Amino acid sequence: MIMSKKVLITGVTGQDGSYMADFLLESTNYEIYGMVRRASTNNYHNIKHLLNNNRFKLMTGDLTDSQSIDNIVKEVLPDYFINLAAQSFVGASWQIPEQTFEIDAMGVIRCLEAIRKHAPKCRFYNAGSSEELGNVDYSPQDENHPLKPRSPYGAAKAAARHLVKVYRESYDLFAIQGLLYNHESPRRGEEFVTRKITKAIARIKKALDYGYEFEPLELGNIDAKRDWSHAKDFVQGIWTMLNQSSPKEYLLASGETHTVREFVEKAFLYAGIKGRWVFTGDLNNTLPENEVFKKDSGEILMKINSVFYRPAEVDLLLGDSSKAKNDLKWNPKITFENLIKEMVENDLKM
Ligand code: NDP
Ligand code: GDR
Protein backbone atom coordinates (compact mmCIF):
# COMPACT_ATOMS: atom_id res chain seq x y z
CA MET A 1 0.00 0.00 0.00
CA ILE A 2 1.34 3.46 -0.91
CA MET A 3 1.37 5.67 2.19
CA SER A 4 0.03 9.17 1.73
CA LYS A 5 2.58 11.90 2.33
CA LYS A 6 2.36 13.97 5.50
CA VAL A 7 2.61 17.73 5.81
CA LEU A 8 3.06 19.45 9.16
CA ILE A 9 1.90 23.10 9.18
CA THR A 10 2.57 25.35 12.16
CA GLY A 11 0.58 28.58 12.47
CA VAL A 12 -2.44 26.82 10.99
CA THR A 13 -4.91 29.09 12.81
CA GLY A 14 -3.31 32.14 11.16
CA GLN A 15 -3.84 33.63 7.72
CA ASP A 16 -1.19 31.74 5.72
CA GLY A 17 -1.39 28.47 7.65
CA SER A 18 -5.13 28.18 7.07
CA TYR A 19 -4.84 28.98 3.35
CA MET A 20 -1.97 26.49 3.07
CA ALA A 21 -4.13 23.77 4.67
CA ASP A 22 -7.01 24.61 2.28
CA PHE A 23 -4.70 24.55 -0.72
CA LEU A 24 -3.05 21.22 0.14
CA LEU A 25 -6.33 19.50 1.02
CA GLU A 26 -7.70 20.58 -2.36
CA SER A 27 -4.68 19.95 -4.56
CA THR A 28 -3.07 16.83 -2.99
CA ASN A 29 -4.18 13.66 -1.25
CA TYR A 30 -1.70 14.26 1.58
CA GLU A 31 -2.45 14.12 5.30
CA ILE A 32 -2.27 17.56 6.86
CA TYR A 33 -1.18 17.99 10.48
CA GLY A 34 -1.89 21.47 11.80
CA MET A 35 -0.03 22.51 14.93
CA VAL A 36 -2.00 24.70 17.35
CA ARG A 37 -0.86 26.16 20.63
CA ARG A 38 -2.82 25.81 23.82
CA ALA A 39 -5.10 28.77 24.56
CA SER A 40 -7.79 29.33 27.17
CA THR A 41 -10.33 29.94 24.42
CA ASN A 42 -9.74 28.49 20.99
CA ASN A 43 -9.39 30.72 17.94
CA TYR A 44 -10.26 28.32 15.16
CA HIS A 45 -12.26 30.77 13.01
CA ASN A 46 -9.88 30.35 10.02
CA ILE A 47 -9.95 26.53 10.14
CA LYS A 48 -13.45 25.73 11.39
CA HIS A 49 -14.43 24.51 7.90
CA LEU A 50 -11.61 21.93 8.07
CA LEU A 51 -12.26 20.40 11.47
CA ASN A 52 -14.38 17.51 10.11
CA ASN A 53 -12.01 16.69 7.25
CA ASN A 54 -10.50 13.25 7.94
CA ARG A 55 -7.21 14.24 6.26
CA PHE A 56 -6.80 17.18 8.65
CA LYS A 57 -5.53 16.58 12.19
CA LEU A 58 -4.66 19.02 14.94
CA MET A 59 -1.60 18.54 17.16
CA THR A 60 -0.83 20.66 20.21
CA GLY A 61 2.61 22.25 20.36
CA ASP A 62 4.38 25.54 20.78
CA LEU A 63 7.46 26.97 19.08
CA THR A 64 8.75 28.05 22.50
CA ASP A 65 8.66 24.46 23.77
CA SER A 66 11.31 22.21 22.25
CA GLN A 67 9.82 19.03 23.76
CA SER A 68 6.54 19.61 21.96
CA ILE A 69 8.21 20.22 18.58
CA ASP A 70 10.48 17.22 19.03
CA ASN A 71 7.57 14.95 20.00
CA ILE A 72 5.38 16.06 17.09
CA VAL A 73 8.11 15.54 14.50
CA LYS A 74 9.00 12.15 16.03
CA GLU A 75 5.38 11.04 15.99
CA VAL A 76 4.27 12.40 12.59
CA LEU A 77 7.57 11.91 10.67
CA PRO A 78 6.44 14.56 8.16
CA ASP A 79 7.56 14.66 4.52
CA TYR A 80 7.11 18.46 4.62
CA PHE A 81 7.33 20.84 7.59
CA ILE A 82 5.95 24.31 6.78
CA ASN A 83 6.67 26.72 9.61
CA LEU A 84 4.19 29.59 9.35
CA ALA A 85 3.94 30.20 13.10
CA ALA A 86 5.34 33.47 14.39
CA GLN A 87 4.82 36.56 16.47
CA SER A 88 4.10 38.23 13.16
CA PHE A 89 3.11 41.76 14.13
CA VAL A 90 6.05 44.12 13.54
CA GLY A 91 4.51 46.88 15.69
CA ALA A 92 4.31 44.63 18.78
CA SER A 93 7.88 43.43 18.37
CA TRP A 94 9.19 46.53 20.20
CA GLN A 95 6.89 45.76 23.16
CA ILE A 96 7.67 42.04 23.29
CA PRO A 97 11.15 41.77 21.73
CA GLU A 98 12.26 38.72 23.71
CA GLN A 99 9.12 36.77 22.95
CA THR A 100 9.39 37.76 19.29
CA PHE A 101 12.97 36.46 19.10
CA GLU A 102 12.07 33.37 21.12
CA ILE A 103 9.34 32.38 18.66
CA ASP A 104 10.64 33.73 15.35
CA ALA A 105 14.33 32.81 15.69
CA MET A 106 14.82 30.31 18.55
CA GLY A 107 11.64 28.53 17.47
CA VAL A 108 13.25 27.87 14.09
CA ILE A 109 16.23 26.15 15.77
CA ARG A 110 13.76 23.92 17.59
CA CYS A 111 12.14 22.92 14.28
CA LEU A 112 15.49 22.33 12.58
CA GLU A 113 16.84 20.26 15.46
CA ALA A 114 13.75 18.05 15.52
CA ILE A 115 14.01 17.51 11.75
CA ARG A 116 17.74 16.78 11.93
CA LYS A 117 17.18 14.13 14.61
CA HIS A 118 13.97 12.45 13.48
CA ALA A 119 13.14 13.28 9.86
CA PRO A 120 16.27 14.39 7.98
CA LYS A 121 14.63 13.80 4.59
CA CYS A 122 11.76 16.17 5.46
CA ARG A 123 11.51 19.37 3.38
CA PHE A 124 11.41 22.42 5.67
CA TYR A 125 10.05 25.86 4.81
CA ASN A 126 10.48 28.85 7.09
CA ALA A 127 8.53 32.06 6.57
CA GLY A 128 10.96 34.86 5.76
CA SER A 129 9.98 38.48 5.32
CA SER A 130 10.75 41.66 3.40
CA GLU A 131 11.16 43.14 6.91
CA GLU A 132 14.59 41.48 6.91
CA LEU A 133 15.63 44.02 4.25
CA GLY A 134 14.35 46.98 6.26
CA ASN A 135 16.10 50.16 5.31
CA VAL A 136 16.47 49.25 1.67
CA ASP A 137 19.46 50.14 -0.52
CA TYR A 138 17.66 49.89 -3.86
CA SER A 139 14.29 49.24 -5.49
CA PRO A 140 12.97 46.87 -6.57
CA GLN A 141 14.72 44.58 -4.12
CA ASP A 142 15.77 41.08 -5.17
CA GLU A 143 17.17 37.96 -3.51
CA ASN A 144 20.65 39.56 -3.37
CA HIS A 145 19.62 42.56 -1.27
CA PRO A 146 21.52 42.74 2.05
CA LEU A 147 19.70 42.11 5.33
CA LYS A 148 19.17 45.46 7.12
CA PRO A 149 16.29 44.94 9.57
CA ARG A 150 14.67 47.89 11.36
CA SER A 151 12.61 46.08 14.02
CA PRO A 152 13.09 43.28 16.56
CA TYR A 153 10.76 41.26 14.29
CA GLY A 154 12.93 41.88 11.21
CA ALA A 155 16.09 41.05 13.18
CA ALA A 156 14.59 37.76 14.40
CA LYS A 157 13.60 36.77 10.85
CA ALA A 158 17.09 37.68 9.59
CA ALA A 159 18.63 35.50 12.32
CA ALA A 160 16.30 32.68 11.28
CA ARG A 161 17.47 33.06 7.66
CA HIS A 162 21.09 32.48 8.72
CA LEU A 163 20.07 29.51 10.87
CA VAL A 164 18.17 27.85 8.03
CA LYS A 165 21.21 28.26 5.77
CA VAL A 166 23.59 26.91 8.42
CA TYR A 167 21.46 23.80 8.99
CA ARG A 168 21.02 23.30 5.23
CA GLU A 169 24.78 23.42 4.66
CA SER A 170 25.86 21.57 7.82
CA TYR A 171 23.41 18.67 7.71
CA ASP A 172 22.41 18.60 4.05
CA LEU A 173 18.78 19.33 4.93
CA PHE A 174 16.22 20.53 2.38
CA ALA A 175 15.62 23.70 4.40
CA ILE A 176 14.66 27.05 2.85
CA GLN A 177 13.36 30.44 3.91
CA GLY A 178 11.29 32.31 1.33
CA LEU A 179 11.50 36.10 1.17
CA LEU A 180 7.88 37.16 1.14
CA TYR A 181 6.45 40.66 0.87
CA ASN A 182 3.15 41.74 2.48
CA HIS A 183 0.20 39.53 1.69
CA GLU A 184 -3.32 40.05 2.89
CA SER A 185 -6.83 38.59 2.70
CA PRO A 186 -10.14 38.55 4.54
CA ARG A 187 -8.36 36.24 7.03
CA ARG A 188 -5.74 38.89 7.87
CA GLY A 189 -5.37 39.67 11.60
CA GLU A 190 -7.27 42.80 12.60
CA GLU A 191 -4.27 44.82 13.81
CA PHE A 192 -2.47 44.78 10.44
CA VAL A 193 -3.10 47.99 8.55
CA THR A 194 -5.11 46.60 5.60
CA ARG A 195 -7.61 44.70 7.73
CA LYS A 196 -7.72 47.51 10.30
CA ILE A 197 -8.78 49.81 7.46
CA THR A 198 -11.41 47.50 5.95
CA LYS A 199 -12.90 46.63 9.38
CA ALA A 200 -13.18 50.31 10.30
CA ILE A 201 -14.74 51.16 6.94
CA ALA A 202 -17.46 48.54 7.49
CA ARG A 203 -18.23 50.13 10.89
CA ILE A 204 -18.25 53.66 9.43
CA LYS A 205 -20.41 52.64 6.47
CA LYS A 206 -23.04 51.23 8.81
CA ALA A 207 -23.03 54.46 10.85
CA LEU A 208 -23.36 56.61 7.72
CA ASP A 209 -26.17 54.43 6.36
CA TYR A 210 -28.14 54.65 9.62
CA GLY A 211 -27.18 58.29 10.27
CA TYR A 212 -25.50 57.92 13.64
CA GLU A 213 -22.22 59.37 14.89
CA PHE A 214 -18.98 57.41 14.59
CA GLU A 215 -15.33 57.54 15.59
CA PRO A 216 -12.96 57.94 12.63
CA LEU A 217 -10.39 55.34 11.67
CA GLU A 218 -7.04 56.21 13.30
CA LEU A 219 -3.74 55.34 11.66
CA GLY A 220 -0.02 56.10 12.01
CA ASN A 221 2.35 56.60 9.08
CA ILE A 222 0.13 56.66 6.00
CA ASP A 223 3.03 57.49 3.67
CA ALA A 224 4.74 54.12 4.20
CA LYS A 225 4.85 52.15 0.95
CA ARG A 226 4.19 48.44 0.77
CA ASP A 227 4.14 45.77 -1.92
CA TRP A 228 0.82 44.06 -1.19
CA SER A 229 -0.50 40.77 -2.64
CA HIS A 230 -3.12 38.17 -1.81
CA ALA A 231 -2.16 35.37 0.60
CA LYS A 232 -3.77 32.71 -1.63
CA ASP A 233 -1.25 33.43 -4.39
CA PHE A 234 1.61 33.18 -1.91
CA VAL A 235 0.79 29.78 -0.41
CA GLN A 236 0.98 28.33 -3.91
CA GLY A 237 4.37 29.99 -4.37
CA ILE A 238 5.63 28.52 -1.09
CA TRP A 239 4.51 25.02 -2.11
CA THR A 240 6.23 25.31 -5.50
CA MET A 241 9.41 26.53 -3.78
CA LEU A 242 9.33 23.43 -1.55
CA ASN A 243 8.98 21.08 -4.50
CA GLN A 244 12.04 21.98 -6.55
CA SER A 245 14.78 19.46 -7.11
CA SER A 246 17.23 21.38 -4.87
CA PRO A 247 16.72 23.79 -1.95
CA LYS A 248 16.69 27.34 -3.40
CA GLU A 249 15.21 30.46 -1.82
CA TYR A 250 12.97 32.88 -3.73
CA LEU A 251 11.42 36.31 -3.29
CA LEU A 252 7.64 36.58 -3.75
CA ALA A 253 6.09 40.00 -4.32
CA SER A 254 3.61 41.76 -6.59
CA GLY A 255 6.16 44.15 -8.09
CA GLU A 256 3.93 47.16 -7.29
CA THR A 257 4.22 49.51 -4.36
CA HIS A 258 1.42 51.60 -2.86
CA THR A 259 1.13 53.92 0.10
CA VAL A 260 -1.15 53.21 3.05
CA ARG A 261 -2.86 56.46 2.02
CA GLU A 262 -3.73 54.94 -1.37
CA PHE A 263 -5.14 51.83 0.32
CA VAL A 264 -7.36 54.07 2.47
CA GLU A 265 -8.68 56.02 -0.53
CA LYS A 266 -9.47 52.93 -2.59
CA ALA A 267 -11.01 50.99 0.28
CA PHE A 268 -13.40 53.84 1.13
CA LEU A 269 -14.26 54.17 -2.55
CA TYR A 270 -15.06 50.46 -2.89
CA ALA A 271 -17.41 50.83 0.09
CA GLY A 272 -19.17 53.64 -1.78
CA ILE A 273 -17.79 56.44 0.43
CA LYS A 274 -16.06 59.36 -1.26
CA GLY A 275 -13.53 61.27 0.81
CA ARG A 276 -10.70 63.74 0.28
CA TRP A 277 -7.56 64.77 2.13
CA VAL A 278 -7.60 68.14 3.88
CA PHE A 279 -5.46 69.92 6.45
CA THR A 280 -7.34 71.10 9.52
CA GLY A 281 -6.54 74.09 11.75
CA ASP A 282 -3.71 76.49 10.87
CA LEU A 283 -3.29 76.32 7.07
CA ASN A 284 0.50 76.73 7.34
CA ASN A 285 0.75 73.77 9.65
CA THR A 286 1.18 70.71 7.49
CA LEU A 287 2.20 68.32 10.25
CA PRO A 288 0.97 64.78 9.49
CA GLU A 289 -1.34 64.94 12.53
CA ASN A 290 -3.24 67.85 10.97
CA GLU A 291 -4.22 65.98 7.84
CA VAL A 292 -7.55 64.16 7.79
CA PHE A 293 -9.60 62.24 5.26
CA LYS A 294 -13.14 63.59 5.24
CA LYS A 295 -16.41 63.59 3.37
CA ASP A 296 -17.55 66.76 1.64
CA SER A 297 -20.47 66.80 4.08
CA GLY A 298 -17.93 67.27 6.89
CA GLU A 299 -17.63 63.91 8.67
CA ILE A 300 -14.02 62.93 9.43
CA LEU A 301 -13.44 59.41 8.12
CA MET A 302 -9.77 58.98 9.07
CA LYS A 303 -7.28 60.83 11.21
CA ILE A 304 -3.69 60.37 12.30
CA ASN A 305 -2.82 59.19 15.80
CA SER A 306 0.89 59.28 16.59
CA VAL A 307 0.42 56.25 18.89
CA PHE A 308 0.49 54.14 15.73
CA TYR A 309 3.87 55.42 14.56
CA ARG A 310 6.74 52.95 15.06
CA PRO A 311 10.09 53.67 16.74
CA ALA A 312 11.72 52.91 13.36
CA GLU A 313 9.89 52.58 10.06
CA VAL A 314 10.50 50.65 6.88
CA ASP A 315 9.55 53.40 4.42
CA LEU A 316 9.48 51.57 1.12
CA LEU A 317 9.16 47.97 0.02
CA LEU A 318 8.99 46.83 -3.58
CA GLY A 319 10.00 43.34 -4.60
CA ASP A 320 11.29 41.86 -7.85
CA SER A 321 10.06 38.28 -8.11
CA SER A 322 11.31 37.62 -11.65
CA LYS A 323 13.48 34.73 -10.42
CA ALA A 324 10.40 32.96 -8.97
CA LYS A 325 8.45 33.72 -12.13
CA ASN A 326 11.19 32.27 -14.36
CA ASP A 327 12.25 29.25 -12.34
CA LEU A 328 9.02 28.28 -10.59
CA LYS A 329 6.57 29.57 -13.22
CA TRP A 330 4.87 31.32 -10.31
CA ASN A 331 2.21 33.75 -11.48
CA PRO A 332 0.19 35.64 -8.88
CA LYS A 333 -3.37 36.23 -10.06
CA ILE A 334 -5.06 38.63 -7.66
CA THR A 335 -4.45 42.34 -8.25
CA PHE A 336 -4.09 45.06 -5.62
CA GLU A 337 -7.52 46.43 -6.57
CA ASN A 338 -9.23 43.04 -6.37
CA LEU A 339 -7.55 42.33 -3.04
CA ILE A 340 -8.96 45.55 -1.55
CA LYS A 341 -12.41 44.89 -3.04
CA GLU A 342 -12.51 41.39 -1.58
CA MET A 343 -11.44 42.58 1.86
CA VAL A 344 -13.93 45.47 1.90
CA GLU A 345 -16.80 43.30 0.68
CA ASN A 346 -16.00 40.65 3.26
CA ASP A 347 -16.03 43.11 6.15
CA LEU A 348 -19.20 44.83 4.90
CA LYS A 349 -20.93 41.42 5.05
CA MET A 350 -19.88 40.68 8.63
P1 NDP B 1 -0.55 35.24 11.51
O1 NDP B 1 -0.22 36.20 12.59
O2 NDP B 1 -1.89 35.30 10.85
O3 NDP B 1 -0.41 33.75 12.09
C1 NDP B 1 0.62 33.41 12.99
C2 NDP B 1 0.36 32.00 13.50
O4 NDP B 1 1.43 31.65 14.38
C3 NDP B 1 -0.95 31.83 14.29
O5 NDP B 1 -1.52 30.60 13.96
C4 NDP B 1 -0.43 31.79 15.73
O6 NDP B 1 -1.25 31.06 16.61
C5 NDP B 1 0.88 31.05 15.54
N1 NDP B 1 1.81 31.20 16.65
C6 NDP B 1 2.23 32.35 17.23
N2 NDP B 1 3.09 32.08 18.22
C7 NDP B 1 3.22 30.73 18.28
C8 NDP B 1 3.96 29.84 19.11
N3 NDP B 1 4.73 30.28 20.11
N4 NDP B 1 3.85 28.52 18.88
C9 NDP B 1 3.05 28.05 17.90
N5 NDP B 1 2.30 28.82 17.10
C10 NDP B 1 2.39 30.16 17.29
O7 NDP B 1 0.62 35.33 10.43
P2 NDP B 1 0.55 35.15 8.84
O8 NDP B 1 -0.25 33.95 8.54
O9 NDP B 1 0.25 36.43 8.21
O10 NDP B 1 2.08 34.86 8.51
C11 NDP B 1 2.61 33.55 8.45
C12 NDP B 1 4.12 33.62 8.56
O11 NDP B 1 4.64 34.38 7.47
C13 NDP B 1 4.67 34.29 9.81
O12 NDP B 1 5.90 33.68 10.13
C14 NDP B 1 4.93 35.71 9.36
O13 NDP B 1 5.90 36.31 10.19
C15 NDP B 1 5.42 35.47 7.97
N6 NDP B 1 5.21 36.54 7.00
C16 NDP B 1 3.97 37.05 6.79
C17 NDP B 1 3.77 37.99 5.81
C18 NDP B 1 2.42 38.59 5.56
O14 NDP B 1 2.36 39.63 4.89
N7 NDP B 1 1.34 37.99 6.03
C19 NDP B 1 4.89 38.46 4.96
C20 NDP B 1 6.16 37.84 5.27
C21 NDP B 1 6.30 36.92 6.24
P3 NDP B 1 -2.45 31.75 17.43
O15 NDP B 1 -3.62 31.71 16.50
O16 NDP B 1 -2.58 30.85 18.59
O17 NDP B 1 -2.03 33.15 17.78
P1 GDR C 1 4.05 45.29 8.17
O1 GDR C 1 2.45 45.31 8.17
O2 GDR C 1 4.63 45.99 9.32
O3 GDR C 1 4.49 45.72 6.80
O4 GDR C 1 4.34 43.74 8.40
P2 GDR C 1 1.41 46.29 8.85
O5 GDR C 1 0.14 46.07 8.12
O6 GDR C 1 1.38 46.15 10.33
O7 GDR C 1 2.00 47.75 8.51
C1 GDR C 1 2.15 48.21 7.17
C2 GDR C 1 2.53 49.68 7.17
O8 GDR C 1 1.39 50.45 7.61
C3 GDR C 1 1.85 51.44 8.52
N1 GDR C 1 0.75 51.85 9.39
C4 GDR C 1 0.11 51.07 10.26
N2 GDR C 1 0.24 49.76 10.54
C5 GDR C 1 -0.60 49.22 11.46
N3 GDR C 1 -0.52 47.91 11.72
N4 GDR C 1 -1.54 49.98 12.14
C6 GDR C 1 -1.69 51.32 11.89
O9 GDR C 1 -2.52 51.97 12.49
C7 GDR C 1 -0.84 51.88 10.90
N5 GDR C 1 -0.73 53.13 10.39
C8 GDR C 1 0.23 53.10 9.47
C9 GDR C 1 2.99 50.76 9.26
O10 GDR C 1 3.77 51.72 9.95
C10 GDR C 1 3.67 50.04 8.11
O11 GDR C 1 4.53 50.92 7.46
C11 GDR C 1 3.61 42.74 7.72
C12 GDR C 1 3.49 41.51 8.65
O12 GDR C 1 2.63 40.58 8.05
C13 GDR C 1 4.84 40.86 8.86
O13 GDR C 1 4.67 39.62 9.57
C14 GDR C 1 5.47 40.57 7.49
O14 GDR C 1 6.73 39.98 7.66
C15 GDR C 1 5.57 41.86 6.68
O15 GDR C 1 4.27 42.39 6.51
C16 GDR C 1 6.16 41.60 5.30
Short mmCIF file of N, CA and C and ligand atoms in Angstrom, two decimals, residues 11-17 35 37 43 61-64 84-88 103 127-129 153 157 180-184 188, ligand 1:
data_model
loop_
_atom_site.label_atom_id
_atom_site.label_comp_id
_atom_site.label_asym_id
_atom_site.label_seq_id
_atom_site.Cartn_x
_atom_site.Cartn_y
_atom_site.Cartn_z
N GLY A 11 1.27 27.30 12.77
CA GLY A 11 0.58 28.58 12.47
C GLY A 11 -0.69 28.36 11.68
N VAL A 12 -1.30 27.18 11.84
CA VAL A 12 -2.44 26.82 10.99
C VAL A 12 -3.70 27.63 11.31
N THR A 13 -3.75 28.23 12.49
CA THR A 13 -4.91 29.09 12.81
C THR A 13 -4.76 30.49 12.20
N GLY A 14 -3.57 30.80 11.70
CA GLY A 14 -3.31 32.14 11.16
C GLY A 14 -3.75 32.25 9.70
N GLN A 15 -3.44 33.38 9.12
CA GLN A 15 -3.84 33.63 7.72
C GLN A 15 -3.20 32.61 6.76
N ASP A 16 -1.87 32.57 6.72
CA ASP A 16 -1.19 31.74 5.72
C ASP A 16 -1.36 30.25 6.01
N GLY A 17 -1.28 29.89 7.29
CA GLY A 17 -1.39 28.47 7.65
C GLY A 17 -2.74 27.91 7.23
N MET A 35 -0.42 22.32 13.52
CA MET A 35 -0.03 22.51 14.93
C MET A 35 -0.73 23.75 15.50
N ARG A 37 -1.37 26.04 19.26
CA ARG A 37 -0.86 26.16 20.63
C ARG A 37 -2.04 26.24 21.59
N ASN A 43 -9.21 29.71 18.99
CA ASN A 43 -9.39 30.72 17.94
C ASN A 43 -9.32 30.02 16.59
N GLY A 61 1.18 21.98 20.17
CA GLY A 61 2.61 22.25 20.36
C GLY A 61 2.84 23.74 20.39
N ASP A 62 4.06 24.11 20.69
CA ASP A 62 4.38 25.54 20.78
C ASP A 62 5.83 25.73 20.36
N LEU A 63 6.08 26.75 19.56
CA LEU A 63 7.46 26.97 19.08
C LEU A 63 8.41 27.34 20.21
N THR A 64 7.87 27.73 21.37
CA THR A 64 8.75 28.05 22.50
C THR A 64 9.05 26.81 23.35
N LEU A 84 4.84 28.28 9.56
CA LEU A 84 4.19 29.59 9.35
C LEU A 84 3.80 30.23 10.68
N ALA A 85 4.24 29.62 11.78
CA ALA A 85 3.94 30.20 13.10
C ALA A 85 4.93 31.32 13.41
N ALA A 86 4.44 32.38 13.99
CA ALA A 86 5.34 33.47 14.39
C ALA A 86 4.59 34.48 15.24
N GLN A 87 5.35 35.28 15.98
CA GLN A 87 4.82 36.56 16.47
C GLN A 87 5.01 37.45 15.26
N SER A 88 3.94 37.67 14.50
CA SER A 88 4.10 38.23 13.16
C SER A 88 3.81 39.73 13.07
N ILE A 103 10.19 33.13 19.59
CA ILE A 103 9.34 32.38 18.66
C ILE A 103 9.93 32.38 17.25
N ALA A 127 9.13 30.85 7.13
CA ALA A 127 8.53 32.06 6.57
C ALA A 127 9.44 33.28 6.76
N GLY A 128 10.13 33.65 5.71
CA GLY A 128 10.96 34.86 5.76
C GLY A 128 10.16 36.08 5.31
N SER A 129 10.75 37.25 5.50
CA SER A 129 9.98 38.48 5.32
C SER A 129 10.80 39.60 4.70
N TYR A 153 11.35 42.31 15.14
CA TYR A 153 10.76 41.26 14.29
C TYR A 153 11.69 40.98 13.09
N LYS A 157 13.76 37.49 12.12
CA LYS A 157 13.60 36.77 10.85
C LYS A 157 14.95 36.67 10.12
N LEU A 180 9.22 36.78 1.57
CA LEU A 180 7.88 37.16 1.14
C LEU A 180 7.51 38.58 1.57
N TYR A 181 6.94 39.31 0.62
CA TYR A 181 6.45 40.66 0.87
C TYR A 181 5.02 40.58 1.43
N ASN A 182 4.47 41.72 1.81
CA ASN A 182 3.15 41.74 2.48
C ASN A 182 2.09 41.01 1.66
N HIS A 183 1.34 40.16 2.34
CA HIS A 183 0.20 39.53 1.69
C HIS A 183 -0.97 39.48 2.66
N GLU A 184 -2.12 39.73 2.11
CA GLU A 184 -3.32 40.05 2.89
C GLU A 184 -4.48 39.21 2.40
N ARG A 188 -6.82 38.12 7.26
CA ARG A 188 -5.74 38.89 7.87
C ARG A 188 -6.11 39.29 9.30
P1 NDP B 1 -0.55 35.24 11.51
O1 NDP B 1 -0.22 36.20 12.59
O2 NDP B 1 -1.89 35.30 10.85
O3 NDP B 1 -0.41 33.75 12.09
C1 NDP B 1 0.62 33.41 12.99
C2 NDP B 1 0.36 32.00 13.50
O4 NDP B 1 1.43 31.65 14.38
C3 NDP B 1 -0.95 31.83 14.29
O5 NDP B 1 -1.52 30.60 13.96
C4 NDP B 1 -0.43 31.79 15.73
O6 NDP B 1 -1.25 31.06 16.61
C5 NDP B 1 0.88 31.05 15.54
N1 NDP B 1 1.81 31.20 16.65
C6 NDP B 1 2.23 32.35 17.23
N2 NDP B 1 3.09 32.08 18.22
C7 NDP B 1 3.22 30.73 18.28
C8 NDP B 1 3.96 29.84 19.11
N3 NDP B 1 4.73 30.28 20.11
N4 NDP B 1 3.85 28.52 18.88
C9 NDP B 1 3.05 28.05 17.90
N5 NDP B 1 2.30 28.82 17.10
C10 NDP B 1 2.39 30.16 17.29
O7 NDP B 1 0.62 35.33 10.43
P2 NDP B 1 0.55 35.15 8.84
O8 NDP B 1 -0.25 33.95 8.54
O9 NDP B 1 0.25 36.43 8.21
O10 NDP B 1 2.08 34.86 8.51
C11 NDP B 1 2.61 33.55 8.45
C12 NDP B 1 4.12 33.62 8.56
O11 NDP B 1 4.64 34.38 7.47
C13 NDP B 1 4.67 34.29 9.81
O12 NDP B 1 5.90 33.68 10.13
C14 NDP B 1 4.93 35.71 9.36
O13 NDP B 1 5.90 36.31 10.19
C15 NDP B 1 5.42 35.47 7.97
N6 NDP B 1 5.21 36.54 7.00
C16 NDP B 1 3.97 37.05 6.79
C17 NDP B 1 3.77 37.99 5.81
C18 NDP B 1 2.42 38.59 5.56
O14 NDP B 1 2.36 39.63 4.89
N7 NDP B 1 1.34 37.99 6.03
C19 NDP B 1 4.89 38.46 4.96
C20 NDP B 1 6.16 37.84 5.27
C21 NDP B 1 6.30 36.92 6.24
P3 NDP B 1 -2.45 31.75 17.43
O15 NDP B 1 -3.62 31.71 16.50
O16 NDP B 1 -2.58 30.85 18.59
O17 NDP B 1 -2.03 33.15 17.78
#
